[in-house]
Amino acid sequence: MNSFTFYNPTQLVFGKDSIEKLPAMINQFTSGTKVLITYGGGSIKRTGLYDRVIGLLEGFEVFELEGIEPNPRLSTVKKGVQLVKDNNIDFILAIGGGSVIDGTKLISAASTIDEDPWKIVTREVTPTAAVPFGTILTIAATGSEMNSGSVITNWETNEKLGWGSPLVFPKFSLLNPEVTYTLPKNQTVNGIVDSMSHLLEQYFNEADNSAVGDAMIAGVMKAIMKAGLAVQDEPENYEARETLMIGATVALNGFMRMGYNGDWATHNIEHAVSAVHDIAHGAGLAVLFPAWMTYVSGKSPERFAQFAEDVFDVDASLPQEEKVKAGIAGITDYWKAIGAPSSLSEFDIPESDFEVFADKTLFNGPFGNFYKLNKEDVIEIYKLAH
Amino acid sequence: MNSFTFYNPTQLVFGKDSIEKLPAMINQFTSGTKVLITYGGGSIKRTGLYDRVIGLLEGFEVFELEGIEPNPRLSTVKKGVQLVKDNNIDFILAIGGGSVIDGTKLISAASTIDEDPWKIVTREVTPTAAVPFGTILTIAATGSEMNSGSVITNWETNEKLGWGSPLVFPKFSLLNPEVTYTLPKNQTVNGIVDSMSHLLEQYFNEADNSAVGDAMIAGVMKAIMKAGLAVQDEPENYEARETLMIGATVALNGFMRMGYNGDWATHNIEHAVSAVHDIAHGAGLAVLFPAWMTYVSGKSPERFAQFAEDVFDVDASLPQEEKVKAGIAGITDYWKAIGAPSSLSEFDIPESDFEVFADKTLFNGPFGNFYKLNKEDVIEIYKLAH
């Protein structure tokens, strides 16, 4: 293990009664009454969640930022910052999934500076304060509800970049699994792929010892996979929705990664694609992870054999090569079973784009903490995903 | 799962370089310079840790409370409270294991009230403030370094009671696995039993769904058991010490118990013994857990069969009864392998005490969240442990 500091002050409030705690939760963090709610498209209005929240916010003066995109855009963040500054907002409430929360994190931090919010993402400006915010989660996926990371897309420069700050941990997140009953099936699936991908990124890490992390990751993966199958035919299976929701949160709130960094190459490879083509992050990861696994397992097979044993209970006595194959097949078969996409060509992404994508991934040089990738490697992975 | 709120603001600092961060960590929480260090016997002086800490505290005015007992005593806590009040202490630093940290938690909270500290333990007084404190951990065992619970023994009344408050999360805990190299073997073993027992208490819970918790608990148990064997012959195996230390912390910092309560009957049964006989908590648990498992598995075998599959990879196709036996044997065999005690009679505890113990356990009526025990049940469990 590496030396590390774990710190996560988010209050996670979980259960069928969690959303009703909203006013009391906000009052912990401000004596003010001006609340900005941020959300995406109209789905929270269709499902009634919007009306429920407005009802709970009686007594607060409510401002709204509607239309935070999947792959949240800098341009929308700027609108939010303007709203906060113009109205002296006391507290921000993000209602949505990872995109809404990620966008809100940048609004929260950028509202305290006088410069372009993008400078926080590019690390030209380090925020020293943030407007407090909480979340009501509507999809089990990114884990943004309990971490301090955020990914923002700048369509002026076709860049999609991650940033983070301990200032932008949500003060609280309210998680009611019932809210996810009405998700379109492909969003549920993308969410499962997203949380599984976070676990995969962390399983393939650079540490010489990650016994506790390995064990927790393998266990959470198994629990998510089982629940993910259960919701395919029964979207209102409460226990399965519970497991998917808490599973997605713990997959990226720091619990799993004490003492190592995770690989994170595949996320970078995916961001390069969705910075240019507006495809869902989870869908991109579904296509790219097996390709990354196939490519890297040829270079570093031991860990992939261990993965097959830990996650798919593959017989330890089998030859290494067979174990490696069984582990990768375990993931691709699971993607198929839940109806996740399997090839970049399904999104009409031409092979001629790969060179551009690869250059984007390498903006900071070779990358990947488990296995370092250069440009040729990245192009091979895109080809395997095609 | 039940509705729950998870909140844990402790900064966990882990690694070979963690202790050197002490002055910077303290300065995060106070601008004052008066630090009370609390510790147990002389072991930190023998190992050099005391001198190292004193060196790091240059520039602070250091006060000391030496002699916090295993099973920390109310009388010692009162001395600490007096020191804090007399000297206007700004920050408390606990150097030790669960006993020192548990005692320090009560000093921290009781220094802000004018009444007997015991009233906090008995819930007659609810503290509204606490002197900030941090810890340097010297043994992997109780998890007290990253939770808000504490157990205090009152020898005037022969009571050993747990209490907790969100005010007494350590502000930080510094964990260097190397510090545990020099522990006496029986302390290492008791620590392993203690953290395993915490996982067992939580595995046997009352929830109808705890898929993510189950998976994490089973995984962490396996990792601890493997590392626990490795240190038997090689006390300076750094990786194994890492695993034991982080494993003990996550075993009781709330990660494992999202959405359920755990049983906790065996801890109550053990506290009744060590409130009267001054035996190590871990040793008591080693004896009592297999007895509890044997007794309760007869009443509620399904979960014990699942336990055997999850933790000891027992073949799922075996008859339930065989699986139940294999799971309990898995624990008792492991205790033997690491040299943990196996019978109350090893401590010269006579059967005639069982009635008194049982009455103590029932001070709040029947107890145990997985399986509710009454007086007859408790006496049967003591007999099984004899």
Coordinates of C-alpha atoms in Angstrom, one line a residue, chain A:
Chain A
M1 CA 0.0 0.0 0.0
N2 CA 1.0 3.6 -0.5
S3 CA 0.7 6.2 2.3
F4 CA -2.7 7.8 2.1
T5 CA -5.1 10.1 3.9
F6 CA -8.7 9.2 3.8
Y7 CA -11.2 12.0 4.5
N8 CA -14.8 12.1 3.5
P9 CA -17.2 14.3 5.5
T10 CA -20.3 13.9 3.4
Q11 CA -23.4 12.9 5.4
L12 CA -25.0 10.0 3.5
V13 CA -28.7 9.7 4.2
F14 CA -30.2 6.5 2.8
G15 CA -33.7 5.0 2.6
K16 CA -37.3 5.5 1.6
D17 CA -37.6 8.4 4.1
S18 CA -34.4 10.2 3.2
I19 CA -35.7 12.9 0.9
E20 CA -38.1 14.2 3.6
K21 CA -35.1 15.1 5.7
L22 CA -34.1 17.8 3.2
P23 CA -35.1 21.0 5.1
A24 CA -33.4 19.8 8.3
M25 CA -30.3 18.9 6.4
I26 CA -30.0 22.3 4.7
N27 CA -30.5 24.1 8.0
Q28 CA -27.4 22.4 9.4
F29 CA -25.3 24.3 6.9
T30 CA -26.9 27.7 6.5
S31 CA -29.1 30.1 8.4
G32 CA -29.9 31.7 5.0
T33 CA -33.0 31.0 3.0
K34 CA -31.8 31.4 -0.7
V35 CA -31.5 28.0 -2.3
L36 CA -30.6 27.3 -5.9
I37 CA -31.8 24.0 -7.2
T38 CA -29.9 22.5 -10.2
Y39 CA -31.2 19.7 -12.4
G40 CA -31.1 18.2 -15.8
G41 CA -33.9 17.6 -18.3
G42 CA -37.5 17.4 -17.4
S43 CA -37.5 13.9 -15.9
I44 CA -37.7 15.1 -12.3
K45 CA -40.9 17.0 -13.3
R46 CA -42.4 13.9 -15.0
T47 CA -41.7 11.7 -12.0
G48 CA -43.1 14.1 -9.4
L49 CA -39.7 14.5 -7.6
Y50 CA -39.6 18.2 -8.6
D51 CA -42.9 19.0 -7.0
R52 CA -42.0 17.0 -3.9
V53 CA -38.8 18.9 -3.4
I54 CA -40.5 22.3 -4.0
G55 CA -43.0 21.3 -1.4
L56 CA -40.2 20.4 1.1
L57 CA -38.5 23.8 0.4
E58 CA -41.5 25.8 1.7
G59 CA -40.1 28.7 3.6
F60 CA -37.0 28.9 1.4
E61 CA -36.6 31.3 -1.6
V62 CA -36.0 28.9 -4.5
F63 CA -34.0 29.7 -7.6
E64 CA -33.5 27.3 -10.5
L65 CA -30.9 26.2 -13.0
E66 CA -32.5 23.7 -15.4
G67 CA -30.8 21.8 -18.2
I68 CA -27.4 20.6 -16.9
E69 CA -26.4 18.2 -19.7
P70 CA -25.2 14.6 -19.5
N71 CA -21.5 15.4 -19.8
P72 CA -22.1 18.7 -18.1
R73 CA -20.9 21.8 -20.0
L74 CA -18.8 24.7 -19.0
S75 CA -21.4 27.0 -20.6
T76 CA -24.1 25.8 -18.3
V77 CA -21.9 26.0 -15.2
K78 CA -21.3 29.7 -16.1
K79 CA -25.0 30.3 -16.0
G80 CA -25.2 28.7 -12.6
V81 CA -22.3 30.8 -11.3
Q82 CA -24.1 33.9 -12.5
L83 CA -27.3 32.9 -10.7
V84 CA -25.4 32.3 -7.4
K85 CA -23.6 35.6 -7.6
D86 CA -26.6 37.7 -8.7
N87 CA -28.9 36.3 -6.0
N88 CA -26.4 35.8 -3.1
I89 CA -27.4 32.1 -2.9
D90 CA -26.9 30.5 0.5
F91 CA -27.1 26.8 -0.5
I92 CA -27.2 24.8 -3.7
L93 CA -29.2 21.6 -4.1
A94 CA -28.3 19.3 -7.0
I95 CA -31.2 17.0 -8.0
G96 CA -29.9 14.4 -10.4
G97 CA -27.1 12.0 -11.3
G98 CA -23.4 12.4 -11.7
S99 CA -23.7 15.1 -14.4
V100 CA -25.9 17.4 -12.4
I101 CA -23.7 16.9 -9.3
D102 CA -20.4 17.3 -11.2
G103 CA -21.7 20.6 -12.8
T104 CA -22.9 21.8 -9.4
K105 CA -19.5 21.1 -7.8
L106 CA -18.0 23.5 -10.2
I107 CA -20.7 26.1 -9.7
S108 CA -20.1 25.8 -6.0
A109 CA -16.4 26.4 -6.2
A110 CA -16.4 28.9 -9.1
S111 CA -19.0 31.2 -7.5
T112 CA -16.3 32.2 -5.0
I113 CA -13.8 33.4 -7.6
D114 CA -13.9 36.2 -10.2
E115 CA -12.3 34.3 -13.0
D116 CA -13.4 31.8 -15.6
P117 CA -14.6 28.6 -13.9
W118 CA -12.6 26.6 -16.5
K119 CA -9.4 27.8 -14.8
I120 CA -10.4 25.7 -11.8
V121 CA -10.7 22.6 -14.0
T122 CA -7.3 23.3 -15.6
R123 CA -5.8 24.0 -12.2
E124 CA -4.8 27.5 -13.1
V125 CA -6.9 28.7 -10.1
T126 CA -7.2 26.8 -6.8
P127 CA -10.5 27.6 -5.0
T128 CA -10.2 28.5 -1.3
A129 CA -14.0 28.5 -0.6
A130 CA -17.2 27.0 -2.0
V131 CA -20.9 27.6 -1.6
P132 CA -22.2 24.7 0.4
F133 CA -24.3 22.2 -1.5
G134 CA -26.2 18.9 -1.1
T135 CA -27.7 16.4 -3.5
I136 CA -30.7 14.3 -4.1
L137 CA -29.5 11.4 -6.2
T138 CA -31.6 10.1 -9.0
I139 CA -29.4 7.4 -10.5
A140 CA -26.9 4.8 -9.2
A141 CA -23.8 5.4 -11.2
T142 CA -20.9 7.8 -10.8
G143 CA -20.5 8.0 -7.0
S144 CA -20.3 11.8 -7.3
E145 CA -22.8 12.1 -4.5
M146 CA -20.1 11.2 -2.0
N147 CA -16.8 12.3 -3.4
S148 CA -15.0 15.5 -4.3
G149 CA -14.4 14.9 -8.0
S150 CA -16.1 16.3 -11.0
V151 CA -15.7 16.0 -14.8
I152 CA -16.6 19.0 -17.0
T153 CA -16.8 19.2 -20.8
N154 CA -15.7 22.4 -22.6
W155 CA -17.3 22.3 -26.1
E156 CA -15.4 25.4 -27.2
T157 CA -12.1 23.4 -26.9
N158 CA -13.6 19.8 -27.2
E159 CA -12.0 19.0 -23.8
K160 CA -13.5 16.8 -21.1
L161 CA -11.4 17.1 -17.9
G162 CA -11.6 15.9 -14.3
W163 CA -10.8 18.1 -11.3
G164 CA -11.4 17.9 -7.6
S165 CA -11.1 19.7 -4.3
P166 CA -11.9 18.8 -0.7
L167 CA -14.1 21.9 -0.7
V168 CA -16.6 20.2 -3.0
F169 CA -17.6 17.2 -1.0
P170 CA -21.4 17.4 -0.9
K171 CA -22.5 18.4 2.6
F172 CA -25.1 15.7 2.4
S173 CA -26.6 13.3 -0.2
L174 CA -30.1 12.0 0.1
L175 CA -30.5 8.5 -1.5
N176 CA -33.9 6.9 -1.9
P177 CA -33.6 3.8 -4.2
E178 CA -37.3 4.1 -5.1
V179 CA -36.4 7.2 -7.2
T180 CA -34.5 5.0 -9.6
Y181 CA -37.6 2.7 -10.4
T182 CA -38.6 5.0 -13.3
L183 CA -35.2 5.3 -15.0
P184 CA -35.1 4.3 -18.7
K185 CA -33.5 0.9 -19.0
N186 CA -30.4 2.1 -20.8
Q187 CA -29.7 4.6 -18.0
T188 CA -29.9 1.9 -15.4
V189 CA -27.5 -0.2 -17.5
N190 CA -25.1 2.7 -18.1
G191 CA -25.1 3.3 -14.3
I192 CA -24.3 -0.3 -13.6
V193 CA -21.4 -0.2 -16.1
D194 CA -20.2 3.0 -14.6
S195 CA -20.0 1.7 -11.1
M196 CA -18.5 -1.6 -12.2
S197 CA -15.9 0.4 -14.2
H198 CA -14.9 2.4 -11.1
L199 CA -14.3 -0.9 -9.3
L200 CA -12.3 -2.3 -12.2
E201 CA -10.2 0.9 -12.4
Q202 CA -9.4 0.5 -8.7
Y203 CA -8.8 -3.3 -8.8
F204 CA -6.1 -2.8 -11.3
N205 CA -3.8 -0.6 -9.2
E206 CA -0.1 -0.1 -8.7
A207 CA 0.2 -1.2 -5.1
D208 CA 2.2 -4.2 -4.0
N209 CA -0.5 -5.0 -1.3
S210 CA -4.1 -4.1 -1.5
A211 CA -5.6 -7.2 0.2
V212 CA -8.5 -5.3 2.0
G213 CA -9.3 -3.2 -1.1
D214 CA -9.2 -6.3 -3.4
A215 CA -11.6 -8.1 -1.1
M216 CA -14.0 -5.3 -0.8
I217 CA -13.9 -4.5 -4.6
A218 CA -14.5 -8.2 -5.6
G219 CA -17.4 -8.4 -3.1
V220 CA -19.1 -5.2 -4.2
M221 CA -18.7 -6.2 -7.8
K222 CA -20.5 -9.5 -7.2
A223 CA -23.3 -7.8 -5.3
I224 CA -23.8 -5.2 -8.0
M225 CA -23.7 -7.8 -10.8
K226 CA -26.4 -9.9 -9.1
A227 CA -28.6 -6.9 -8.4
G228 CA -28.1 -5.6 -11.9
L229 CA -29.5 -8.8 -13.4
A230 CA -32.5 -8.7 -11.0
V231 CA -33.6 -5.2 -12.1
Q232 CA -33.6 -6.2 -15.8
D233 CA -37.0 -7.8 -15.5
E234 CA -38.1 -6.2 -12.3
P235 CA -37.3 -2.5 -12.2
E236 CA -39.1 -2.1 -9.0
N237 CA -37.2 -4.7 -7.1
Y238 CA -36.4 -2.5 -4.0
E239 CA -33.6 -4.7 -2.6
A240 CA -31.8 -4.8 -5.9
R241 CA -32.2 -1.0 -6.3
E242 CA -30.8 -0.6 -2.8
T243 CA -27.8 -2.7 -3.6
L244 CA -27.1 -0.8 -6.9
M245 CA -27.4 2.5 -5.2
I246 CA -25.2 1.9 -2.2
G247 CA -22.9 -0.2 -4.4
A248 CA -22.3 2.7 -6.8
T249 CA -21.7 5.1 -3.9
V250 CA -19.1 3.0 -2.1
A251 CA -17.5 2.2 -5.5
L252 CA -16.1 5.7 -5.7
N253 CA -16.3 7.3 -2.3
G254 CA -12.7 6.3 -1.3
F255 CA -13.6 3.2 0.7
M256 CA -12.1 0.9 -1.9
R257 CA -9.0 2.8 -2.7
M258 CA -7.1 3.2 0.5
G259 CA -3.5 2.9 -0.2
Y260 CA -3.3 2.9 -4.0
N261 CA -4.4 4.9 -7.0
G262 CA -6.2 2.7 -9.4
D263 CA -5.4 2.6 -13.1
W264 CA -7.9 5.1 -14.6
A265 CA -6.5 4.8 -18.1
T266 CA -9.9 3.6 -19.5
H267 CA -11.7 6.6 -18.1
N268 CA -9.2 8.8 -19.9
I269 CA -9.6 6.8 -23.1
E270 CA -13.4 7.2 -22.8
H271 CA -13.3 10.9 -22.0
A272 CA -11.5 11.5 -25.3
V273 CA -14.4 9.8 -27.1
S274 CA -17.2 11.6 -25.3
A275 CA -15.5 15.0 -25.6
V276 CA -16.0 14.7 -29.3
H277 CA -19.1 12.4 -29.7
D278 CA -21.9 13.1 -27.2
I279 CA -22.3 9.5 -26.0
A280 CA -23.1 8.4 -22.5
H281 CA -20.1 7.8 -20.3
G282 CA -21.3 4.4 -19.1
A283 CA -21.9 3.3 -22.7
G284 CA -18.4 4.3 -23.7
L285 CA -16.9 2.5 -20.7
A286 CA -18.9 -0.7 -21.6
V287 CA -17.2 -0.8 -25.0
L288 CA -13.7 0.3 -23.9
F289 CA -13.1 -1.7 -20.7
P290 CA -13.0 -5.2 -22.2
A291 CA -10.7 -3.8 -24.9
W292 CA -8.4 -2.3 -22.3
M293 CA -8.5 -5.6 -20.4
T294 CA -7.7 -7.7 -23.4
Y295 CA -4.8 -5.4 -24.4
V296 CA -3.2 -5.0 -21.0
S297 CA -3.7 -8.6 -19.9
G298 CA -1.3 -9.7 -22.6
K299 CA 1.4 -7.5 -20.9
S300 CA 0.6 -8.2 -17.3
P301 CA -1.4 -11.5 -16.9
E302 CA -0.8 -12.3 -13.2
R303 CA -3.3 -9.7 -11.9
F304 CA -5.9 -10.6 -14.5
A305 CA -5.7 -14.2 -13.4
Q306 CA -6.2 -13.1 -9.8
F307 CA -9.1 -11.0 -10.9
A308 CA -10.8 -14.0 -12.4
E309 CA -10.5 -15.9 -9.2
D310 CA -11.6 -13.1 -7.0
V311 CA -14.6 -11.8 -9.0
F312 CA -15.7 -14.8 -11.0
D313 CA -14.6 -17.6 -8.7
V314 CA -12.6 -19.2 -11.5
D315 CA -10.8 -22.3 -10.3
A316 CA -7.3 -21.3 -9.1
S317 CA -5.8 -24.5 -10.4
L318 CA -6.5 -23.6 -14.1
P319 CA -3.6 -22.4 -16.3
Q320 CA -3.0 -18.7 -16.0
E321 CA -4.0 -18.0 -19.6
E322 CA -7.4 -19.7 -19.2
K323 CA -8.0 -17.7 -16.0
V324 CA -7.2 -14.5 -17.8
K325 CA -9.6 -15.3 -20.6
A326 CA -12.3 -16.3 -18.1
G327 CA -12.1 -13.0 -16.2
I328 CA -12.4 -10.9 -19.4
A329 CA -15.2 -13.1 -20.6
G330 CA -16.9 -12.7 -17.2
I331 CA -17.1 -8.9 -17.9
T332 CA -18.1 -9.1 -21.5
D333 CA -20.7 -11.8 -20.9
Y334 CA -22.2 -9.7 -18.1
W335 CA -22.4 -6.6 -20.3
K336 CA -24.3 -8.7 -22.8
A337 CA -26.6 -10.1 -20.1
I338 CA -27.7 -6.6 -19.1
G339 CA -27.8 -5.2 -22.7
A340 CA -24.8 -2.9 -22.5
P341 CA -23.2 -1.9 -25.9
S342 CA -20.2 -3.9 -27.1
S343 CA -18.5 -1.9 -29.9
L344 CA -17.6 1.6 -30.8
S345 CA -19.1 1.0 -34.2
E346 CA -22.5 0.9 -32.6
F347 CA -22.2 4.7 -32.1
D348 CA -21.1 5.4 -35.7
I349 CA -17.6 6.4 -34.5
P350 CA -15.2 5.9 -37.4
E351 CA -11.8 4.4 -37.1
S352 CA -10.4 7.5 -38.6
D353 CA -11.1 9.4 -35.4
F354 CA -8.8 7.2 -33.3
E355 CA -5.7 9.2 -34.0
V356 CA -7.5 12.4 -32.7
F357 CA -8.8 10.6 -29.7
A358 CA -5.4 9.1 -28.9
D359 CA -3.7 12.6 -29.0
K360 CA -6.4 13.9 -26.6
T361 CA -5.7 11.1 -24.1
L362 CA -2.0 11.9 -24.1
F363 CA -2.3 15.6 -23.2
N364 CA -0.3 14.8 -20.1
G365 CA 1.9 12.1 -21.6
P366 CA 1.7 8.4 -21.1
F367 CA -0.9 7.4 -18.5
G368 CA -2.4 4.5 -16.5
N369 CA -1.1 3.6 -13.0
F370 CA -1.4 -0.2 -13.4
Y371 CA 0.0 -0.2 -16.9
K372 CA 1.4 2.8 -18.6
L373 CA 0.0 3.4 -22.1
N374 CA 1.6 5.4 -25.0
K375 CA -0.1 6.5 -28.2
E376 CA 0.4 3.2 -30.0
D377 CA -1.2 1.3 -27.1
V378 CA -4.2 3.6 -27.0
I379 CA -4.8 3.2 -30.8
E380 CA -4.6 -0.6 -30.4
I381 CA -7.2 -0.4 -27.6
Y382 CA -9.6 1.7 -29.8
K383 CA -9.2 -0.8 -32.5
L384 CA -10.0 -3.7 -30.2
A385 CA -13.1 -1.8 -29.2
H386 CA -14.3 -1.2 -32.8

